[in-house]
Amino acid sequence: MYSEVFSTTIFGLDALVVHVEIDAGDGLPFFEMSGYLAAQVREAKERVRVSIKNSGYDLRPQRILVNISPADVKKAGTGFDLPIAVGILAANGYIHSDKLKDIVIVGELSLNGTVNAVSGVLSSVIAAKEKGYSICIVPVDNLYEAKLIRGISTYGVKNLKELICFLNNGIFPDTVNNVVEGQHSSVYAAFDDTYLDFRDIRGQMVAKRATLIAAAGMHNLLYIGAPGSGKTMFAKRISGILPELTYEEALQITKIYSIAGCLSRNSFIKKRPFRSPHHSITKTAFLGGGVVPKPGEITLASSGVLFLDELTEFPAYILESLRQPLEDKAIRLVRLSREYVYPSDFMLVAAMNPCRCGYYPDRKRCSCSEHDIARFLGRISQPIWDRFDMNIHFETIDFKDLSEEDTISKETMYTTEYMRDIVERVHAIQKRRFKESSIYFNSQMDVMDIKKYCILGTKEKQLLEKAYNTFHLTVRGYNKILKVARTIADIADSSEIQISHISEAISYRNSLGVM
Amino acid sequence: MEDDFYWFWLCNISGIGCMKIKAIIGSLNDAKTAYNASASVLYNIKGLHRGDVNRIIKSKDDVDIYNAFTKMCHTDIQFVHIKSDKYPSKLKELYDSPACLYVRGKLPSENRVSVAIIGARNCTEYGRSVAAMLGEHFAHMGIQVISGMAAGIDTAGHKGCLAGDGYTCAVLGCGVDICYPSQNIELFSNIIQNGGVISEYPPGTRPIPANFPVRNRIISGLADVVIVVEAKKKSGSLITVDLALEQNKEVMAVPGRIGDILSEGCNELIKQGAMVITNPEDIRFSSFVTKWIKNSEIDHSDLKYSEKNEYEKINVLASEKNMLYSLLGLCPISLEEIVRWSGLDIQRTIQILLELQLNGYIKEVGHNRYIRNSL
């Protein structure tokens, strides 16, 4: 007997619906699989046979051939166990083949017949929906993830027997599927969206303001400061002041996390990602890689913040590999069979010490020679310095500031909520401004855009000219100042860039890298 | 020229240092005579051993010395030996005066006061500004600034003097064709153009650490007054001070606050009796300088510190600017602290600071840290 079941295989960030064809015929007992299968899929053979047996179904000795088509696409992952098992049972008459026509099935089987979670369910459900299937069967542990997609019925199964029962009778013995069905919004709302608050940080007004500006214009940001001055605390809070994720964005991020296998049971990424890889990270883990590439840190940080703590400790080849993804907002991973394009649309935030001991220019504590400092800063190449639009120097906080109460009123101004309001407003302004161009934020403006949107008055031009000569700025540095000034003007709701905006932008320029 | 070669040969024999050369010249009077002297004559010179004589005889066949000399003749390096007219007379007085000097640019003038500005390499911004200020005012006063072109105070002193269009002289611990530290290349070429670079080591000598304390005797030897701007308790600058005292020169020190590590050496010197210098004009109180001025025929009416009226200059500033300016000192203060102390909002503060910076009142050192531009 022949039967056909539909399943999916993960292909980059998307899934592809594939046909699982089973033929169970007479002959010597035999189990063969074909269709360009990875090792995990081949291993399904034994798992499927044993789990069918342990679920209480009797298979007579027979010749079983499984083919997964299209045969020119590499199939990987463990999600084929369940469709193969269902197909074999259908070929043996336990299920009517007609019932399988409109259903996509994914799931991994245990030897006792239990269905285990798989990665990439979100992409699978999306693919099933797009291809016009009306039902998608997923492991029960992935059900919340699957339920995020509207317009397709999704069911979670606990074990093989339950699934067969559903396919034959159309009902589940369990109630879990009925509870969440059709309640996408409540599922969405149920996930945690609390962020760390800037309210927790005392003092550091300058750094807070700079962080606000950087988030508003999506400018890449570099924190420089002594050890323990709060650089990491700041970075962790940045994703909280970025605008809330839209449903579509959240879906995209969840999809990425699902494929990377970073999604825990029943979770959904509603927070903007904050990724802070350790500096011992490999290039593959950083950019993404593998035969069928898995997303790397830069993709996992997409729509959020990629934070590189102790920037100077990162090996040069890791940092240099950031240059192209930062420009293109996507990384192209080229493999022999195909090219995979993953998003890398993150805000880069980095932190570093100003010298080896970390206290320069406080000569009471720092005894590094000028040569040592130059060498320390020299670990970061000029092109990487250039990627940072804004630099902020952190101050170590006195005990007085930690304990003093009267500064609190001023500090409470910079709460995450307050800052997010401003950032959202400025993002909206930028959306209007760049309606007709392919960019979204001030930080992405090129020379032509700068000419168009950063128009200066005579006084402002004079100031900038004077600063250009005094500080020996480069043309690139000059453009960066204009971009940041544009964002500052947007925060002040001013259509023209004024002197105060330029002054502030100048103070965030990089004055360390050109020592 | 021919004479120069014999001197060059004598100064470049390995194992024969300035003391042995002094002994040779003491008895033979001339390098050429030494070259032509037989072994038996050399044996009779007090202070030379058998090995030394062998080395001298052997070195006459050394092609490398001859090649080095020819190579040097094709550059702008001048060779000044101890018997030459150009040789600074102040150095002749040293116990171990260098037998020869390699010079690029000009040697310091004999008719003018010379002051050595020395101090720590890892100095503070305060030390840097003081050294630069002293250098510049000395330049205006017609005083020559001698230093070692090391990072930190030395560099600031040289730069200050050049900024005031004065003469400055750098005494190196390596060959005069090598710029050490290399980031000073701009300063190096400026000094060659407007002052002089001196070394007792032949061209091509690498900057090995042992050379530096040795060259310090030339720095103090060329100077009439040695000023220590910043020094830790155990500092290389104090070697120069010891040498200066041995050479009977005046030592002055810039005072610092108690507890500042980089001022401990200076304060210690003051405790031991060094003169305090807080103002460039204080240099006139040095008996060496006064005596010299009296004996000199040159008009020294320009030897006056033209004091800019700092207070008046600042009072012209608007009140907010005035307030921010008065917050700043010579120790770097961060933007964060300025905002906190002034009570102004961040944007306003930044704008004023930038204006002050562009007008030259203050400057930014490190990132977002500000100091006053002048004392």
CSV table of C-alpha atoms in Angstrom, one decimal, chain A residues 231-478:
chain,number,residue,atom,x,y,z
A,231,LYS,CA,28.8,50.2,31.2
A,232,THR,CA,27.2,46.8,31.2
A,233,MET,CA,24.2,47.9,33.3
A,234,PHE,CA,23.5,50.6,30.7
A,235,ALA,CA,23.8,48.3,27.7
A,236,LYS,CA,21.4,45.8,29.2
A,237,ARG,CA,18.8,48.5,29.5
A,238,ILE,CA,19.0,49.8,26.0
A,239,SER,CA,16.7,47.2,24.4
A,240,GLY,CA,14.0,48.5,26.8
A,241,ILE,CA,14.0,52.0,25.4
A,242,LEU,CA,13.7,50.9,21.8
A,243,PRO,CA,10.1,51.0,20.5
A,244,GLU,CA,8.0,47.9,21.3
A,245,LEU,CA,8.2,45.1,18.8
A,246,THR,CA,5.3,44.9,16.4
A,247,TYR,CA,3.6,41.5,16.0
A,248,GLU,CA,5.3,40.9,12.7
A,249,GLU,CA,8.8,41.8,14.1
A,250,ALA,CA,8.2,39.6,17.1
A,251,LEU,CA,7.1,36.7,14.8
A,252,GLN,CA,10.3,37.1,12.7
A,253,ILE,CA,12.5,37.1,15.8
A,254,THR,CA,10.7,34.2,17.3
A,255,LYS,CA,11.2,32.3,14.0
A,256,ILE,CA,14.9,33.0,14.2
A,257,TYR,CA,15.1,31.8,17.8
A,258,SER,CA,13.0,28.8,17.0
A,259,ILE,CA,15.3,27.7,14.2
A,260,ALA,CA,18.4,28.4,16.3
A,261,GLY,CA,16.9,26.2,19.0
A,262,CYS,CA,17.1,29.0,21.5
A,263,LEU,CA,13.4,29.0,22.3
A,264,SER,CA,12.4,27.4,25.5
A,265,ARG,CA,9.1,25.6,26.0
A,266,ASN,CA,6.1,27.6,25.2
A,267,SER,CA,7.9,30.9,24.9
A,268,PHE,CA,7.6,33.7,22.5
A,269,ILE,CA,10.2,36.5,21.9
A,270,LYS,CA,8.3,39.7,22.7
A,271,LYS,CA,11.3,41.6,24.2
A,272,ARG,CA,13.8,43.1,21.9
A,273,PRO,CA,16.8,40.8,21.9
A,274,PHE,CA,19.9,41.7,23.9
A,275,ARG,CA,22.8,39.5,22.9
A,276,SER,CA,26.2,39.9,24.6
A,277,PRO,CA,28.5,37.2,23.4
A,278,HIS,CA,31.7,36.6,25.3
A,279,HIS,CA,34.9,37.6,23.5
A,280,SER,CA,36.0,34.0,23.1
A,281,ILE,CA,33.2,33.4,20.6
A,282,THR,CA,34.1,31.7,17.3
A,283,LYS,CA,33.5,33.3,14.0
A,284,THR,CA,30.9,30.7,13.1
A,285,ALA,CA,28.9,31.3,16.2
A,286,PHE,CA,29.2,35.0,15.7
A,287,LEU,CA,28.1,35.2,12.1
A,288,GLY,CA,26.2,32.0,11.7
A,289,GLY,CA,27.4,28.8,10.1
A,290,GLY,CA,27.2,25.2,9.3
A,291,VAL,CA,26.4,23.2,6.2
A,292,VAL,CA,22.9,24.5,6.4
A,293,PRO,CA,23.8,27.6,8.3
A,294,LYS,CA,22.3,28.2,11.7
A,295,PRO,CA,21.9,31.9,12.7
A,296,GLY,CA,24.7,33.4,14.6
A,297,GLU,CA,24.8,36.0,17.3
A,298,ILE,CA,24.4,38.9,14.9
A,299,THR,CA,21.2,37.4,13.5
A,300,LEU,CA,19.9,36.6,17.0
A,301,ALA,CA,20.5,40.3,17.9
A,302,SER,CA,18.4,41.4,15.0
A,303,SER,CA,15.9,44.1,15.9
A,304,GLY,CA,17.6,44.5,19.2
A,305,VAL,CA,21.0,45.2,20.7
A,306,LEU,CA,24.3,43.4,20.0
A,307,PHE,CA,26.5,44.3,23.0
A,308,LEU,CA,30.2,43.6,22.8
A,309,ASP,CA,31.6,43.9,26.3
A,310,GLU,CA,35.4,44.4,26.5
A,311,LEU,CA,35.6,45.3,22.9
A,312,THR,CA,39.4,45.3,22.9
A,313,GLU,CA,39.5,41.6,23.9
A,314,PHE,CA,37.6,40.5,20.8
A,315,PRO,CA,40.0,39.1,18.2
A,316,ALA,CA,40.5,41.3,15.2
A,317,TYR,CA,39.0,38.8,12.7
A,318,ILE,CA,35.7,38.8,14.7
A,319,LEU,CA,35.5,42.5,14.7
A,320,GLU,CA,36.4,43.0,11.1
A,321,SER,CA,33.8,40.5,10.1
A,322,LEU,CA,31.2,42.8,11.5
A,323,ARG,CA,31.9,45.5,8.9
A,324,GLN,CA,29.8,44.1,6.0
A,325,PRO,CA,26.7,43.0,8.1
A,326,LEU,CA,26.7,46.4,9.7
A,327,GLU,CA,26.5,48.1,6.4
A,328,ASP,CA,24.0,45.8,4.7
A,329,LYS,CA,21.9,44.9,7.7
A,330,ALA,CA,22.0,41.3,6.6
A,331,ILE,CA,24.6,38.6,6.4
A,332,ARG,CA,25.0,36.5,3.3
A,333,LEU,CA,26.3,33.0,4.1
A,334,VAL,CA,27.3,31.4,0.9
A,335,ARG,CA,27.4,27.6,0.7
A,336,LEU,CA,28.0,25.4,-2.3
A,337,SER,CA,24.4,24.5,-2.6
A,338,ARG,CA,22.8,27.8,-1.9
A,339,GLU,CA,23.2,31.3,-0.5
A,340,TYR,CA,21.4,32.0,2.8
A,341,VAL,CA,20.6,35.6,3.8
A,342,TYR,CA,19.9,36.2,7.4
A,343,PRO,CA,19.0,39.6,8.9
A,344,SER,CA,21.5,41.4,11.0
A,345,ASP,CA,19.7,44.6,11.7
A,346,PHE,CA,20.9,45.4,15.2
A,347,MET,CA,22.1,48.4,17.1
A,348,LEU,CA,25.8,47.8,18.0
A,349,VAL,CA,26.8,48.8,21.5
A,350,ALA,CA,30.3,48.2,22.8
A,351,ALA,CA,32.1,48.8,26.0
A,352,MET,CA,35.8,49.1,26.7
A,353,ASN,CA,38.3,50.5,29.1
A,354,PRO,CA,40.4,53.5,28.0
A,355,CYS,CA,43.7,51.6,28.8
A,356,ARG,CA,45.0,48.4,30.2
A,357,CYS,CA,44.4,49.3,33.8
A,358,GLY,CA,41.2,51.1,32.9
A,359,TYR,CA,41.7,54.4,34.7
A,360,TYR,CA,43.4,56.7,32.1
A,361,PRO,CA,43.5,59.7,32.2
A,362,ASP,CA,43.3,59.6,36.0
A,363,ARG,CA,47.0,59.6,36.6
A,364,LYS,CA,46.5,58.9,40.3
A,365,ARG,CA,45.5,55.4,39.5
A,366,CYS,CA,46.7,54.9,35.9
A,367,SER,CA,50.4,54.4,35.3
A,368,CYS,CA,50.2,53.2,31.7
A,369,SER,CA,52.7,54.8,29.4
A,370,GLU,CA,51.5,56.6,26.3
A,371,HIS,CA,52.9,53.9,24.3
A,372,ASP,CA,50.9,51.3,26.2
A,373,ILE,CA,47.7,53.3,25.8
A,374,ALA,CA,48.3,53.7,22.1
A,375,ARG,CA,48.9,50.0,21.7
A,376,PHE,CA,45.8,49.1,23.7
A,377,LEU,CA,43.6,51.4,21.6
A,378,GLY,CA,45.4,50.1,18.5
A,379,ARG,CA,43.7,46.7,18.9
A,380,ILE,CA,40.7,48.2,17.3
A,381,SER,CA,41.2,49.2,13.7
A,382,GLN,CA,40.2,52.5,12.3
A,383,PRO,CA,37.3,51.1,10.2
A,384,ILE,CA,35.8,49.7,13.4
A,385,TRP,CA,36.2,53.0,15.2
A,386,ASP,CA,34.4,54.6,12.3
A,387,ARG,CA,31.4,52.4,12.8
A,388,PHE,CA,30.6,54.1,16.1
A,389,ASP,CA,28.7,57.3,15.7
A,390,MET,CA,28.8,58.1,19.3
A,391,ASN,CA,31.4,57.7,22.1
A,392,ILE,CA,30.6,58.2,25.8
A,393,HIS,CA,33.1,58.4,28.6
A,394,PHE,CA,31.9,56.9,31.9
A,395,GLU,CA,32.6,58.4,35.2
A,396,THR,CA,33.1,56.4,38.3
A,397,ILE,CA,30.4,57.4,40.8
A,398,ASP,CA,31.4,58.9,44.1
A,399,PHE,CA,29.9,57.4,47.2
A,400,LYS,CA,28.2,60.8,47.8
A,401,ASP,CA,26.2,60.4,44.7
A,402,LEU,CA,25.2,56.9,45.6
A,403,SER,CA,23.8,57.9,48.9
A,404,GLU,CA,22.6,61.4,48.3
A,405,GLU,CA,18.8,61.7,48.1
A,406,ASP,CA,18.2,65.1,46.6
A,407,THR,CA,19.5,64.2,43.2
A,408,ILE,CA,16.8,61.6,42.8
A,409,SER,CA,14.2,64.0,41.5
A,410,LYS,CA,16.4,64.9,38.6
A,411,GLU,CA,17.4,61.4,37.9
A,412,THR,CA,13.9,60.0,37.9
A,413,MET,CA,13.4,62.0,34.7
A,414,TYR,CA,15.4,59.3,32.9
A,415,THR,CA,13.2,56.3,33.3
A,416,THR,CA,12.9,53.6,30.7
A,417,GLU,CA,9.3,54.6,30.1
A,418,TYR,CA,10.2,58.3,29.6
A,419,MET,CA,13.1,57.5,27.3
A,420,ARG,CA,11.0,55.0,25.3
A,421,ASP,CA,8.4,57.6,24.6
A,422,ILE,CA,11.0,60.0,23.1
A,423,VAL,CA,12.6,57.2,21.1
A,424,GLU,CA,9.2,56.2,19.7
A,425,ARG,CA,8.4,59.7,18.7
A,426,VAL,CA,11.7,60.2,17.0
A,427,HIS,CA,11.4,56.9,15.2
A,428,ALA,CA,8.1,58.0,13.9
A,429,ILE,CA,9.7,61.3,12.6
A,430,GLN,CA,12.3,59.3,10.8
A,431,LYS,CA,9.7,56.9,9.3
A,432,ARG,CA,8.0,59.9,7.8
A,433,ARG,CA,11.3,61.4,6.6
A,434,PHE,CA,12.6,58.3,4.9
A,435,LYS,CA,9.2,57.3,3.5
A,436,GLU,CA,10.5,57.2,0.0
A,437,SER,CA,14.0,56.0,0.5
A,438,SER,CA,15.2,52.5,1.5
A,439,ILE,CA,16.6,53.5,4.9
A,440,TYR,CA,14.8,53.8,8.2
A,441,PHE,CA,17.1,55.8,10.5
A,442,ASN,CA,19.3,58.8,10.7
A,443,SER,CA,22.3,56.6,11.3
A,444,GLN,CA,21.9,55.0,7.8
A,445,MET,CA,22.0,58.3,5.9
A,446,ASP,CA,24.6,58.4,3.1
A,447,VAL,CA,26.2,61.6,1.8
A,448,MET,CA,23.4,62.5,-0.5
A,449,ASP,CA,20.8,62.0,2.3
A,450,ILE,CA,22.9,64.2,4.6
A,451,LYS,CA,22.9,66.9,2.0
A,452,LYS,CA,19.2,66.7,1.7
A,453,TYR,CA,18.1,66.4,5.3
A,454,CYS,CA,20.9,68.1,7.3
A,455,ILE,CA,20.6,71.7,6.1
A,456,LEU,CA,22.6,74.1,8.1
A,457,GLY,CA,22.3,77.9,8.6
A,458,THR,CA,25.2,80.2,8.3
A,459,LYS,CA,26.0,80.3,12.0
A,460,GLU,CA,25.9,76.6,12.3
A,461,LYS,CA,28.2,76.2,9.3
A,462,GLN,CA,30.7,78.6,10.8
A,463,LEU,CA,30.7,76.6,14.1
A,464,LEU,CA,31.2,73.3,12.3
A,465,GLU,CA,33.9,74.8,10.1
A,466,LYS,CA,35.7,76.0,13.2
A,467,ALA,CA,35.4,72.7,14.9
A,468,TYR,CA,36.5,70.9,11.8
A,469,ASN,CA,39.7,72.8,11.8
A,470,THR,CA,40.3,72.9,15.5
A,471,PHE,CA,39.7,69.2,16.1
A,472,HIS,CA,41.3,68.0,12.8
A,473,LEU,CA,38.1,66.1,11.9
A,474,THR,CA,37.9,63.8,8.9
A,475,VAL,CA,35.2,64.0,6.3
A,476,ARG,CA,33.7,60.8,7.7
A,477,GLY,CA,33.8,62.3,11.2
A,478,TYR,CA,32.1,65.4,9.9
